[in-house]
Amino acid sequence: MDRLKQLQAAHVRIAAEVKATRGVAEGDYGIRHEGAGAFLYMKLDLIGRLAALGRETADEREAGNCLQIIIEELPLAVAYAEKAGLKPDFGGSGVHIKLDMIRGYAAEGIDGQDYGEIASGLRF
């Protein structure tokens, strides 16, 4: 599989996790779109847009740069989640876990991991 497809596969997985993270934050924890919660959702929107850009680009370097920026934005998303009242105790909240999964997908994409089935099923 070529490198661009690997990067795009990482972006597809990140976009799905961003959506799931929003659902967990809103549904399970009741985080509102105000105060620190608004900043958390702002970061999730940014990460989601970067994932969409990385998925749609035909430039391998741009897709990799999007993953790097996502990794740089994640600590801020975690900080905003904690300011909104979520605690990182005992492995973290569901939001912490989802954000860590996003970090893992981005890091694996940068490292060139093969997503196999996911990447082979992509339709662009």
PDB file of C-alpha atoms in Angstrom:
ATOM      1  CA  MET A   1       0.000   0.000   0.000  1.00  0.00           C
ATOM      2  CA  ASP A   2       1.345   3.423  -0.825  1.00  0.00           C
ATOM      3  CA  ARG A   3       2.199   5.946   1.847  1.00  0.00           C
ATOM      4  CA  LEU A   4      -0.564   8.401   0.923  1.00  0.00           C
ATOM      5  CA  LYS A   5      -3.249   5.722   1.421  1.00  0.00           C
ATOM      6  CA  GLN A   6      -1.772   4.909   4.835  1.00  0.00           C
ATOM      7  CA  LEU A   7      -1.930   8.554   5.867  1.00  0.00           C
ATOM      8  CA  GLN A   8      -5.480   8.894   4.551  1.00  0.00           C
ATOM      9  CA  ALA A   9      -6.520   5.781   6.475  1.00  0.00           C
ATOM     10  CA  ALA A  10      -5.185   7.342   9.689  1.00  0.00           C
ATOM     11  CA  HIS A  11      -7.247  10.462   8.972  1.00  0.00           C
ATOM     12  CA  VAL A  12     -10.393   8.376   8.403  1.00  0.00           C
ATOM     13  CA  ARG A  13      -9.945   6.695  11.787  1.00  0.00           C
ATOM     14  CA  ILE A  14      -9.243  10.025  13.506  1.00  0.00           C
ATOM     15  CA  ALA A  15     -12.389  11.587  12.038  1.00  0.00           C
ATOM     16  CA  ALA A  16     -14.470   8.678  13.379  1.00  0.00           C
ATOM     17  CA  GLU A  17     -12.900   9.025  16.839  1.00  0.00           C
ATOM     18  CA  VAL A  18     -13.515  12.782  16.895  1.00  0.00           C
ATOM     19  CA  LYS A  19     -17.199  12.123  16.264  1.00  0.00           C
ATOM     20  CA  ALA A  20     -17.235   9.461  18.993  1.00  0.00           C
ATOM     21  CA  THR A  21     -15.421  11.786  21.410  1.00  0.00           C
ATOM     22  CA  ARG A  22     -18.056  14.471  20.905  1.00  0.00           C
ATOM     23  CA  GLY A  23     -20.765  11.898  21.594  1.00  0.00           C
ATOM     24  CA  VAL A  24     -19.079  10.703  24.780  1.00  0.00           C
ATOM     25  CA  ALA A  25     -18.463  14.256  26.007  1.00  0.00           C
ATOM     26  CA  GLU A  26     -22.044  15.351  25.355  1.00  0.00           C
ATOM     27  CA  GLY A  27     -23.946  12.174  26.123  1.00  0.00           C
ATOM     28  CA  ASP A  28     -21.990  10.450  28.873  1.00  0.00           C
ATOM     29  CA  TYR A  29     -20.517  13.446  30.667  1.00  0.00           C
ATOM     30  CA  GLY A  30     -22.957  16.239  29.837  1.00  0.00           C
ATOM     31  CA  ILE A  31     -20.242  18.688  28.812  1.00  0.00           C
ATOM     32  CA  ARG A  32     -21.938  21.800  27.514  1.00  0.00           C
ATOM     33  CA  HIS A  33     -20.890  24.133  24.712  1.00  0.00           C
ATOM     34  CA  GLU A  34     -19.993  26.883  27.160  1.00  0.00           C
ATOM     35  CA  GLY A  35     -16.970  27.764  29.255  1.00  0.00           C
ATOM     36  CA  ALA A  36     -14.159  25.207  29.069  1.00  0.00           C
ATOM     37  CA  GLY A  37     -16.508  22.820  27.275  1.00  0.00           C
ATOM     38  CA  ALA A  38     -16.762  25.272  24.378  1.00  0.00           C
ATOM     39  CA  PHE A  39     -12.991  25.231  24.042  1.00  0.00           C
ATOM     40  CA  LEU A  40     -12.957  21.425  24.094  1.00  0.00           C
ATOM     41  CA  TYR A  41     -15.483  21.326  21.247  1.00  0.00           C
ATOM     42  CA  MET A  42     -13.496  23.992  19.389  1.00  0.00           C
ATOM     43  CA  LYS A  43     -10.392  21.774  19.561  1.00  0.00           C
ATOM     44  CA  LEU A  44     -12.401  18.731  18.476  1.00  0.00           C
ATOM     45  CA  ASP A  45     -13.728  20.728  15.507  1.00  0.00           C
ATOM     46  CA  LEU A  46     -10.192  21.756  14.565  1.00  0.00           C
ATOM     47  CA  ILE A  47      -8.926  18.173  14.798  1.00  0.00           C
ATOM     48  CA  GLY A  48     -11.895  16.980  12.739  1.00  0.00           C
ATOM     49  CA  ARG A  49     -11.206  19.579  10.047  1.00  0.00           C
ATOM     50  CA  LEU A  50      -7.531  18.657   9.945  1.00  0.00           C
ATOM     51  CA  ALA A  51      -8.535  15.006   9.555  1.00  0.00           C
ATOM     52  CA  ALA A  52     -10.862  15.925   6.678  1.00  0.00           C
ATOM     53  CA  LEU A  53      -8.124  17.967   5.005  1.00  0.00           C
ATOM     54  CA  GLY A  54      -5.605  15.146   5.417  1.00  0.00           C
ATOM     55  CA  ARG A  55      -8.073  12.605   4.051  1.00  0.00           C
ATOM     56  CA  GLU A  56      -8.891  14.680   0.961  1.00  0.00           C
ATOM     57  CA  THR A  57      -5.421  15.871  -0.018  1.00  0.00           C
ATOM     58  CA  ALA A  58      -3.417  14.221  -2.774  1.00  0.00           C
ATOM     59  CA  ASP A  59      -0.179  15.487  -1.218  1.00  0.00           C
ATOM     60  CA  GLU A  60       1.590  13.031   1.060  1.00  0.00           C
ATOM     61  CA  ARG A  61       3.517  15.777   2.841  1.00  0.00           C
ATOM     62  CA  GLU A  62       0.364  17.782   3.568  1.00  0.00           C
ATOM     63  CA  ALA A  63      -1.392  14.692   4.941  1.00  0.00           C
ATOM     64  CA  GLY A  64       1.586  14.037   7.233  1.00  0.00           C
ATOM     65  CA  ASN A  65       1.661  17.662   8.371  1.00  0.00           C
ATOM     66  CA  CYS A  66      -2.032  17.440   9.297  1.00  0.00           C
ATOM     67  CA  LEU A  67      -1.272  14.426  11.514  1.00  0.00           C
ATOM     68  CA  GLN A  68       1.574  16.320  13.187  1.00  0.00           C
ATOM     69  CA  ILE A  69      -0.673  19.308  13.909  1.00  0.00           C
ATOM     70  CA  ILE A  70      -3.330  16.970  15.333  1.00  0.00           C
ATOM     71  CA  ILE A  71      -0.757  15.541  17.741  1.00  0.00           C
ATOM     72  CA  GLU A  72       0.219  19.076  18.784  1.00  0.00           C
ATOM     73  CA  GLU A  73      -3.422  20.078  19.419  1.00  0.00           C
ATOM     74  CA  LEU A  74      -4.347  17.045  21.545  1.00  0.00           C
ATOM     75  CA  PRO A  75      -2.744  18.214  24.833  1.00  0.00           C
ATOM     76  CA  LEU A  76      -4.888  21.353  24.640  1.00  0.00           C
ATOM     77  CA  ALA A  77      -8.012  19.262  24.074  1.00  0.00           C
ATOM     78  CA  VAL A  78      -7.113  17.176  27.135  1.00  0.00           C
ATOM     79  CA  ALA A  79      -6.551  20.330  29.206  1.00  0.00           C
ATOM     80  CA  TYR A  80      -9.940  21.727  28.173  1.00  0.00           C
ATOM     81  CA  ALA A  81     -11.627  18.413  28.997  1.00  0.00           C
ATOM     82  CA  GLU A  82     -10.116  18.579  32.462  1.00  0.00           C
ATOM     83  CA  LYS A  83     -11.135  22.230  32.917  1.00  0.00           C
ATOM     84  CA  ALA A  84     -14.668  21.142  31.999  1.00  0.00           C
ATOM     85  CA  GLY A  85     -14.576  18.767  34.967  1.00  0.00           C
ATOM     86  CA  LEU A  86     -13.276  15.453  33.619  1.00  0.00           C
ATOM     87  CA  LYS A  87     -10.650  13.771  35.760  1.00  0.00           C
ATOM     88  CA  PRO A  88      -7.756  11.697  34.422  1.00  0.00           C
ATOM     89  CA  ASP A  89      -7.895   9.298  37.399  1.00  0.00           C
ATOM     90  CA  PHE A  90      -7.641   5.536  36.847  1.00  0.00           C
ATOM     91  CA  GLY A  91      -6.824   5.728  33.140  1.00  0.00           C
ATOM     92  CA  GLY A  92      -8.979   8.748  32.469  1.00  0.00           C
ATOM     93  CA  SER A  93     -12.524   9.457  31.472  1.00  0.00           C
ATOM     94  CA  GLY A  94     -14.047   8.164  28.267  1.00  0.00           C
ATOM     95  CA  VAL A  95     -13.043  11.452  26.645  1.00  0.00           C
ATOM     96  CA  HIS A  96      -9.436  10.973  27.771  1.00  0.00           C
ATOM     97  CA  ILE A  97      -9.450   7.480  26.307  1.00  0.00           C
ATOM     98  CA  LYS A  98     -10.867   8.679  22.963  1.00  0.00           C
ATOM     99  CA  LEU A  99      -8.331  11.504  22.751  1.00  0.00           C
ATOM    100  CA  ASP A 100      -5.546   9.015  23.460  1.00  0.00           C
ATOM    101  CA  MET A 101      -6.862   6.805  20.648  1.00  0.00           C
ATOM    102  CA  ILE A 102      -6.719   9.797  18.291  1.00  0.00           C
ATOM    103  CA  ARG A 103      -3.116  10.417  19.356  1.00  0.00           C
ATOM    104  CA  GLY A 104      -2.296   6.776  18.701  1.00  0.00           C
ATOM    105  CA  TYR A 105      -3.843   6.789  15.220  1.00  0.00           C
ATOM    106  CA  ALA A 106      -1.960   9.981  14.327  1.00  0.00           C
ATOM    107  CA  ALA A 107       1.344   8.613  15.625  1.00  0.00           C
ATOM    108  CA  GLU A 108       0.848   5.311  13.804  1.00  0.00           C
ATOM    109  CA  GLY A 109       0.029   7.193  10.602  1.00  0.00           C
ATOM    110  CA  ILE A 110       3.218   9.236  10.897  1.00  0.00           C
ATOM    111  CA  ASP A 111       5.225   6.078  11.641  1.00  0.00           C
ATOM    112  CA  GLY A 112       3.847   4.403   8.522  1.00  0.00           C
ATOM    113  CA  GLN A 113       1.753   1.642  10.050  1.00  0.00           C
ATOM    114  CA  ASP A 114      -0.295  -0.410   7.604  1.00  0.00           C
ATOM    115  CA  TYR A 115      -4.034  -0.162   8.181  1.00  0.00           C
ATOM    116  CA  GLY A 116      -4.731  -3.011   5.737  1.00  0.00           C
ATOM    117  CA  GLU A 117      -8.463  -3.494   5.372  1.00  0.00           C
ATOM    118  CA  ILE A 118      -9.387   0.065   6.253  1.00  0.00           C
ATOM    119  CA  ALA A 119      -7.080   1.650   3.688  1.00  0.00           C
ATOM    120  CA  SER A 120      -7.958  -0.858   0.965  1.00  0.00           C
ATOM    121  CA  GLY A 121     -11.649  -0.051   1.357  1.00  0.00           C
ATOM    122  CA  LEU A 122     -11.268   3.714   1.028  1.00  0.00           C
ATOM    123  CA  ARG A 123     -13.212   5.371  -1.742  1.00  0.00           C
ATOM    124  CA  PHE A 124     -12.093   8.845  -2.791  1.00  0.00           C
TER     125      PHE A 124
END
